Coordinates of C-alpha atoms in Angstrom, one line a residue:
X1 CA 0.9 -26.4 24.6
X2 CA 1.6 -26.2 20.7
X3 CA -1.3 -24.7 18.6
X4 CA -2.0 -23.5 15.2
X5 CA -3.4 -20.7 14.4
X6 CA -6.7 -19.4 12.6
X7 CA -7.0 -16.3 13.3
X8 CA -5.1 -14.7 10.6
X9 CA -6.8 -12.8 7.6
X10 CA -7.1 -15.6 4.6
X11 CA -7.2 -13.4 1.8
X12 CA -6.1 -9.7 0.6
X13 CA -6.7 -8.2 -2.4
X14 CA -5.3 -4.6 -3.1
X15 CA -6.0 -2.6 -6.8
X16 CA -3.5 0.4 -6.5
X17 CA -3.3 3.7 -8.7
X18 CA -0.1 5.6 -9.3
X19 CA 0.6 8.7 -12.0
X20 CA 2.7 11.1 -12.1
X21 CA 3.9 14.6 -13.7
X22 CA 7.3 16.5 -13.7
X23 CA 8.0 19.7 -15.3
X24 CA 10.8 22.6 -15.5
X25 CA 11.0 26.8 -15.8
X26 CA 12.5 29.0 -14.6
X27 CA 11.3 32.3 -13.4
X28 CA 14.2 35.3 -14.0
X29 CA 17.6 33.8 -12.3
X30 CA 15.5 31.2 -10.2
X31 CA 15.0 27.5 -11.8
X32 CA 12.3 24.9 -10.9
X33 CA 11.6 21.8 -10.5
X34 CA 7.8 20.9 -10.3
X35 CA 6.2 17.8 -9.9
X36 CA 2.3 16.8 -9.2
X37 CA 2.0 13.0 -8.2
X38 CA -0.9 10.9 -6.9
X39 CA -0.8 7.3 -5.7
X40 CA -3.8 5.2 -3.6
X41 CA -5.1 2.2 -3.5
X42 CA -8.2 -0.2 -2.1
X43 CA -7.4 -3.2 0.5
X44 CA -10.1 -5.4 1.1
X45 CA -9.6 -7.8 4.1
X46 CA -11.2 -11.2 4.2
X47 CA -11.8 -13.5 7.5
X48 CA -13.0 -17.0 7.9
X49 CA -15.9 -17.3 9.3
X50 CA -14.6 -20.2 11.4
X51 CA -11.1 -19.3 13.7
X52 CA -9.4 -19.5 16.6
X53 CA -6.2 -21.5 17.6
X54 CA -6.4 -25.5 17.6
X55 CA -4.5 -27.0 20.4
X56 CA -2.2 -30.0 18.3
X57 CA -0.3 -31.2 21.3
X58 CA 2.7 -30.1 23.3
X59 CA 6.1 -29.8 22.3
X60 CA 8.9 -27.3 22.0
X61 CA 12.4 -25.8 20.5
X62 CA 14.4 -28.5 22.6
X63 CA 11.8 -31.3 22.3
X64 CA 10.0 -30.6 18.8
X65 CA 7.3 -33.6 17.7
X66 CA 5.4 -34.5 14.6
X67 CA 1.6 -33.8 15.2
X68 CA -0.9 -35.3 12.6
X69 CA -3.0 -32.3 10.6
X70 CA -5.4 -30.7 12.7
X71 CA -9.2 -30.4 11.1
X72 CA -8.5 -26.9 10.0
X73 CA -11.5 -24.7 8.5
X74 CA -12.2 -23.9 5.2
X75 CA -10.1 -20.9 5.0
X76 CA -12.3 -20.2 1.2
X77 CA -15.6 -20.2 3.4
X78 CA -14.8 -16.1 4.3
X79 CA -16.4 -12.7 4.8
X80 CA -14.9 -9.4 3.9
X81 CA -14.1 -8.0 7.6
X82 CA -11.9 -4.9 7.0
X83 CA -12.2 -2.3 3.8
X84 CA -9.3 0.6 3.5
X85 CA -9.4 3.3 0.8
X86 CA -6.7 5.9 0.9
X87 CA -5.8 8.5 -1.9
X88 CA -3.0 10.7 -1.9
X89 CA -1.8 13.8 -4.3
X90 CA 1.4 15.7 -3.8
X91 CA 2.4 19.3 -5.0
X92 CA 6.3 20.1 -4.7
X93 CA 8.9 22.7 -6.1
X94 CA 12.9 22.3 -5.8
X95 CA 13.9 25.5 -6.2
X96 CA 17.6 26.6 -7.5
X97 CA 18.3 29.4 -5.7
X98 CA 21.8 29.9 -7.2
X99 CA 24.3 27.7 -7.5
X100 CA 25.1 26.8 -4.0
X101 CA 21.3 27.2 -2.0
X102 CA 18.5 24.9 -2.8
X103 CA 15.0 24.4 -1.3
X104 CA 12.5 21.9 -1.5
X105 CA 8.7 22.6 -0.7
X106 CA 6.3 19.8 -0.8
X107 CA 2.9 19.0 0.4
X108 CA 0.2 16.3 -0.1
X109 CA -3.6 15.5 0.6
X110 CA -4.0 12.3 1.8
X111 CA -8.1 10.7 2.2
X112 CA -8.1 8.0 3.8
X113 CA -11.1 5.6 4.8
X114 CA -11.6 2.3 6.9
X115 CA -14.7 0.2 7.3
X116 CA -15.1 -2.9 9.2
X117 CA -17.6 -5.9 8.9
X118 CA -19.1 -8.4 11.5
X119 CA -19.6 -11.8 10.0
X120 CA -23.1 -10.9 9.1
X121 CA -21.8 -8.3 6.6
X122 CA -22.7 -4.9 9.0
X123 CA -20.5 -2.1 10.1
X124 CA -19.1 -2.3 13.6
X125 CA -16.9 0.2 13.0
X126 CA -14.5 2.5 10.9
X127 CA -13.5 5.9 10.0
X128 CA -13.2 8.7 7.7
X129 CA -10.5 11.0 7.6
X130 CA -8.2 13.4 5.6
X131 CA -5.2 15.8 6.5
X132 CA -2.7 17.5 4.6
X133 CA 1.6 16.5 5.2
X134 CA 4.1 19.3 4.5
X135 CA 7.6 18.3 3.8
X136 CA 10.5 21.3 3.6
X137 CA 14.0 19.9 2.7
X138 CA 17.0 23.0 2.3
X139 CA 20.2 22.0 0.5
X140 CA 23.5 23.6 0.7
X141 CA 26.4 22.5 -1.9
X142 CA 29.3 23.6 -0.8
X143 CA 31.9 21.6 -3.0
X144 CA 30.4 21.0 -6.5
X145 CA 30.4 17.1 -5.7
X146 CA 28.8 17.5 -2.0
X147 CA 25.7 18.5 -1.4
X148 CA 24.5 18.9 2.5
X149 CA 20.8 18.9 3.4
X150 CA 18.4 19.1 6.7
X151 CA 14.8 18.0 6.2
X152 CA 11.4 18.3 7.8
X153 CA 8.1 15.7 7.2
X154 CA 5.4 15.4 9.3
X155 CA 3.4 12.7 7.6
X156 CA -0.3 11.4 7.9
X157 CA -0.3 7.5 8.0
X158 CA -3.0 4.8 8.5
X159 CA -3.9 3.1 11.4
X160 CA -2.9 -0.2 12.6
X161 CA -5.3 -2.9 13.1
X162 CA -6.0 -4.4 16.5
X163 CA -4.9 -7.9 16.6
X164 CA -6.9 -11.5 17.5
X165 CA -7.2 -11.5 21.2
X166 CA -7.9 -7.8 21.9
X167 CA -11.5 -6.6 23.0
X168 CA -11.3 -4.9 19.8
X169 CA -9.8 -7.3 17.4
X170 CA -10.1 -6.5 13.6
X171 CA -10.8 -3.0 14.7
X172 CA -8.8 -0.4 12.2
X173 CA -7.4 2.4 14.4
X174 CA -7.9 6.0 13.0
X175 CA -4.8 7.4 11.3
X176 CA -1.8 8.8 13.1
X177 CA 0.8 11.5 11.8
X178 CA 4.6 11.1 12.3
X179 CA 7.5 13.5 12.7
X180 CA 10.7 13.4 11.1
X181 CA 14.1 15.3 11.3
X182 CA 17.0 14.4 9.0
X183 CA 20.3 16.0 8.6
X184 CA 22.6 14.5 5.7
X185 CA 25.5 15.1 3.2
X186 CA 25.8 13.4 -0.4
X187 CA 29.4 13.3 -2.0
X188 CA 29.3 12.9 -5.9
X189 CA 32.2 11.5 -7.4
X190 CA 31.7 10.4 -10.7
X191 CA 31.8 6.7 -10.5
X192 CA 31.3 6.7 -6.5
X193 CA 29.3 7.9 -4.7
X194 CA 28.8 8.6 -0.4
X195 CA 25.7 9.2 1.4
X196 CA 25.4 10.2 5.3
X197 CA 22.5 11.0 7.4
X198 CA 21.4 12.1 10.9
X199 CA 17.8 11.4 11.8
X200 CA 14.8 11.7 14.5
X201 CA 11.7 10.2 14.0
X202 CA 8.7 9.9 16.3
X203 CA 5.3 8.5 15.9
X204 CA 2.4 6.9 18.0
X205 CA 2.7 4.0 19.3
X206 CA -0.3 1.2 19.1
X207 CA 0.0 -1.0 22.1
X208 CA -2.2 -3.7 24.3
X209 CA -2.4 -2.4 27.7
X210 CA -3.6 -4.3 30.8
X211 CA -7.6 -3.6 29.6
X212 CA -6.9 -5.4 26.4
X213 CA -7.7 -2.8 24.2
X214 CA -5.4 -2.0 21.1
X215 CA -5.4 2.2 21.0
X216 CA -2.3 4.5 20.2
X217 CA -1.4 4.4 23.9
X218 CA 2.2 5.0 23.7
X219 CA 5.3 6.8 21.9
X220 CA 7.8 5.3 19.6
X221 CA 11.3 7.5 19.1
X222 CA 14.0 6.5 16.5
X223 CA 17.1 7.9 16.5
X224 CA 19.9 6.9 13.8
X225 CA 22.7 7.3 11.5
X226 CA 22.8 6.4 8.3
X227 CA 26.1 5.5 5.9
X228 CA 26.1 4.4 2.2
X229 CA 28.3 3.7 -0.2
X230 CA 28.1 2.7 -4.1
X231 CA 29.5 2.4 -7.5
X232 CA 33.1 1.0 -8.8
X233 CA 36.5 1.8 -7.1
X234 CA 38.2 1.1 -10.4
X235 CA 37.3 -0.7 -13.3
X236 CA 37.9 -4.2 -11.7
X237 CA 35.7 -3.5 -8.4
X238 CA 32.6 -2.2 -7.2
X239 CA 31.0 -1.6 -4.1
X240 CA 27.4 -1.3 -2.9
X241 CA 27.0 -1.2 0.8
X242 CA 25.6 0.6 3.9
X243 CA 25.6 0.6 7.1
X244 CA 22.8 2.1 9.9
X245 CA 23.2 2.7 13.6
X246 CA 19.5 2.7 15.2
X247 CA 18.1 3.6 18.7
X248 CA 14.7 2.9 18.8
X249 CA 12.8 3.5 21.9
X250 CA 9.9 3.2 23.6
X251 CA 8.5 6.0 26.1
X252 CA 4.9 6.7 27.9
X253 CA 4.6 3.0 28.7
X254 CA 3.3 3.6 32.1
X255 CA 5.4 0.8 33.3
X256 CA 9.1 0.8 35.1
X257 CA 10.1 -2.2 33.0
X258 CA 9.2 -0.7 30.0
X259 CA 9.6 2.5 30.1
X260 CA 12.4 3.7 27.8
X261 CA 13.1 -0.2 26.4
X262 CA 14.3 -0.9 23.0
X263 CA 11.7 -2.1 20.1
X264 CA 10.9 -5.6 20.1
X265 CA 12.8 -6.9 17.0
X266 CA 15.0 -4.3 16.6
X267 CA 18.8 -4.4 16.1
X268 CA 20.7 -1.4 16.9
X269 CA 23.8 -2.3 13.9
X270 CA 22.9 -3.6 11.0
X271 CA 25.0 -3.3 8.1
X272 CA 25.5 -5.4 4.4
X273 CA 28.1 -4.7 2.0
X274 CA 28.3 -6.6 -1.4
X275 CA 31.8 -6.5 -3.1
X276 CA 31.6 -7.7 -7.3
X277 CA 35.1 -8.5 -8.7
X278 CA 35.3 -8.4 -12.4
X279 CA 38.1 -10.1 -13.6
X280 CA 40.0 -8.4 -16.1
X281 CA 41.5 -11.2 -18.0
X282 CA 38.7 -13.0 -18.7
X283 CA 35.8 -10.7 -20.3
X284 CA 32.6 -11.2 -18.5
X285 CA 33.8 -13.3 -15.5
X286 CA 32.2 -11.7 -11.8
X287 CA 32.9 -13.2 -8.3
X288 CA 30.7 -11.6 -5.9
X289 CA 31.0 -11.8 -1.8
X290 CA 28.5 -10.5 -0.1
X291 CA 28.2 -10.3 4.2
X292 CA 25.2 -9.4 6.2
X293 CA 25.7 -8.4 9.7
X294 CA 22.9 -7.6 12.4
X295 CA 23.3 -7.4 16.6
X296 CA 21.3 -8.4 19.3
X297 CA 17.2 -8.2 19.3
X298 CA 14.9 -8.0 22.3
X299 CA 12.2 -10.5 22.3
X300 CA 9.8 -8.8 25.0
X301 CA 9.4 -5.1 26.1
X302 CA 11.2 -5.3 29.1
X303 CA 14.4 -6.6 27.1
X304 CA 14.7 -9.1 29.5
X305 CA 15.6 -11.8 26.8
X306 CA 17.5 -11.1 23.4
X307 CA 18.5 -13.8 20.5
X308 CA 22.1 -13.3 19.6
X309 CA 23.8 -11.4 16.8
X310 CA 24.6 -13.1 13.4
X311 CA 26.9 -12.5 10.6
X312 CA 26.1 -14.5 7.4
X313 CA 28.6 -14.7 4.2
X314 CA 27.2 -15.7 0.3
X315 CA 29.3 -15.7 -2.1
X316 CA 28.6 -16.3 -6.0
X317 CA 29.7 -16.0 -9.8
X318 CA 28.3 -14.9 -13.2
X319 CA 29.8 -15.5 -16.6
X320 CA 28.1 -13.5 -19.1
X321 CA 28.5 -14.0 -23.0
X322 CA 26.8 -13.9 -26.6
X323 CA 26.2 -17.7 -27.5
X324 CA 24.8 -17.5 -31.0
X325 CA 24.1 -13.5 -31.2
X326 CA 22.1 -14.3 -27.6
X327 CA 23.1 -12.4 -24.1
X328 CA 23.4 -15.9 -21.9
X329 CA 24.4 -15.6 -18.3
X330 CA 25.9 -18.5 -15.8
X331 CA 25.1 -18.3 -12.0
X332 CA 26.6 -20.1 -9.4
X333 CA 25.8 -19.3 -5.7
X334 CA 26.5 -20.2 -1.8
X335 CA 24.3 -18.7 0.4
X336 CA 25.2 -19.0 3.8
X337 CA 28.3 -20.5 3.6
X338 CA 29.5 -21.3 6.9
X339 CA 26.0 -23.0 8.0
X340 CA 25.3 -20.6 10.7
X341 CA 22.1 -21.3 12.5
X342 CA 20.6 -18.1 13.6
X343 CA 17.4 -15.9 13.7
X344 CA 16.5 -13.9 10.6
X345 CA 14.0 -12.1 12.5
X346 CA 12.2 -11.2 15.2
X347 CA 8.7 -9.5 14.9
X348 CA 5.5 -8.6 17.3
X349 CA 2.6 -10.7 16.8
X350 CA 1.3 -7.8 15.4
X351 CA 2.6 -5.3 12.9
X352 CA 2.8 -2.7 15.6
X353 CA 3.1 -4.4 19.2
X354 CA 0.9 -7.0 20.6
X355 CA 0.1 -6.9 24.4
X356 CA 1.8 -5.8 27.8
X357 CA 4.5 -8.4 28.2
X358 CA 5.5 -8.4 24.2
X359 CA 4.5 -11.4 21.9
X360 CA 7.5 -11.9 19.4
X361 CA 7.5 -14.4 16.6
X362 CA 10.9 -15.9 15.3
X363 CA 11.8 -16.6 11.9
X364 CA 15.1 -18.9 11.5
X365 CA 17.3 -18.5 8.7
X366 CA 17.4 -20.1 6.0
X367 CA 20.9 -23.0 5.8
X368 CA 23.6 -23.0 3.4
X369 CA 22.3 -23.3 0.3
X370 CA 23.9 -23.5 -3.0
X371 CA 21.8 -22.7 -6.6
X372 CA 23.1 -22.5 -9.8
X373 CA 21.4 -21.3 -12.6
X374 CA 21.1 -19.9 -16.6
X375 CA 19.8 -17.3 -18.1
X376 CA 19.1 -16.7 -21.7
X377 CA 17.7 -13.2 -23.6
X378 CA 15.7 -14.5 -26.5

């Protein structure tokens, strides 16, 4: 059966705070770096009071159909269902050692509050919570253009939302923490520069077991390498690319076929690398080429099914000149230029997992397409 569904949040509003202070001393040989930040905001959620899915017919990928516009709710007539307040301020030092050592201390309070409403405006449920989130970084240079670095953050984060469906849908879960390792090197030079890292992360995992319940039930470990590169090989072209190997697993699933499976969505390669070409006989003339590459993605938690890989190619212009005194700049684009027909992504139902088989929700990319365009600084 084909349905549309109503069961989607019809409005968000967020009103966010951010501010900042940096400052530098030094204490005998030792230099610092000190910084005080805070950033929050407020998220209110709102629900119609009418929802659920609308059964339009039956059709399918091979077999699509036309179906006349279901008599959807008014999406207007709403209730506010889920409030989130969260507030966080951060103290950190980089301390020069010497020349060669390094370290970086951080730490941060984060408050964080969730409320949420039955239709009839009362609290069903929510939660109040705060925690503190160290992060220790040590940096070693041992080249005066490389600079090596290993890195610890264990991070309090908000909760995930159980999702339509679930015993306890709407339902804001209470906030998880998060561990991460990272190992890297940065290469400096001048013009270029090369970035490498080594990471572990590993966090809670929501998930919908077979009671139907949405709860942190399970584990989530990523394991990857990062490689970057950026700036201009000579003065006719520049590079900006990267590239990110990615193992991400799940464990504790409490099922065989499960147990140890690759994230729904999730490719293991992924890499995009945008070469400019600025050609030196005519002043202001750019050809740009720019490929995105991504392999296979599971579409359940078993990984019993996966869409394929994709490579996609745009390729563009820009002419930039004064006309009159005034910056102008020509565009002329081709975004996907050989046509391919592929998935852009696949995602959970959910932000963070859906139910016990897996739930995924395809996006198809978007077909050559070809702009062109003009800019003009008044």
């Amino acid at each position: 059966m084909t349905t549309a569904a109503t069961t989607t949040f019809s409005l968000d509003t967020v009103d966010s705070n951010q501010a900042a202070l940096n400052g530098r001393f030094e204490t005998s040989s030792i230099k610092h770096d000190l910084f005080l930040a805070t950033n929050g905001f407020l998220w209110n959620r709102y629900t119609p009071f009418r929802r659920g899915a609308i059964t339009v017919g039956s059709a399918s990928l091979s077999n699509p159909s036309i179906f006349s516009e279901p008599n959807f709710p008014d999406f207007k007539d709403r209730y506010r269902s889920v409030y989130t307040f969260q507030q966080s301020v951060t103290l950190g030092d980089t301390i020069a050692l010497n020349e060669r050592w390094s370290i970086l201390a951080a730490v941060s309070n984060s408050w964080i509050e969730t409320s949420n409403y039955n239709n009839a405006g009362g609290v069903t449920g929510g939660y109040s919570a705060s925690g503190w989130s160290p992060l220790g970084s040590i940096m070693f240079k041992p080249g005066e253009n490389v600079t090596t670095y290993v890195t610890y953050a264990n991070s309090l984060q908000q909760g995930d939302s159980a999702p339509a469906g679930t015993v306890n849908q709407g339902e804001a879960l209470a906030p998880f923490r998060s561990n991460q390792y990272e190992l890297g090197a940065k290469f400096d030079f001048g013009r270029f520069n090369l970035n490498a890292a080594l990471y572990r992360i590993e966090r809670p995992y929501a998930y919908t077991g077979s009671d139907n319940v949405f709860s942190m039930k399970r584990t989530q470990i990523n394991r990857g390498v990062e490689l970057m590169a950026s700036g201009a090989i000579n003065d006719e072209w520049t590079v900006f690319g990267g590239m990110t190997f990615i193992d991400p697993r799940l464990h504790n699933m409490g099922s065989p076929q499960t147990e140890g499976r690759r994230i729904l969505g999730l490719s293991q390669f992924v890499m995009n690398c945008l070469v400019e070409y600025h050609v030196p006989s005519v002043q202001g003339l750019t050809f740009t080429a720019n490929v995105n590459y991504g392999t296979n993605r599971p579409t359940d938690y078993a990984n019993t099914s996966f869409v394929p890989d994709y490579a996609v190619l745009n390729l563009g212009m820009r002419y930039a000149q004064l006309i009159a005194g005034k910056p102008v700049t020509f565009r002329f684009d081709v975004f996907n230029v050989t046509d391919l027909h592929y998935w852009a992504n696949e995602t959970p139902a959910a932000q963070n997992g859906y139910n016990a088989t897996g739930s995924a929700t395809g996006i198809l990319g978007a077909p050559r397409t070809i702009r062109a365009s003009l800019q003009v600084e008044l």
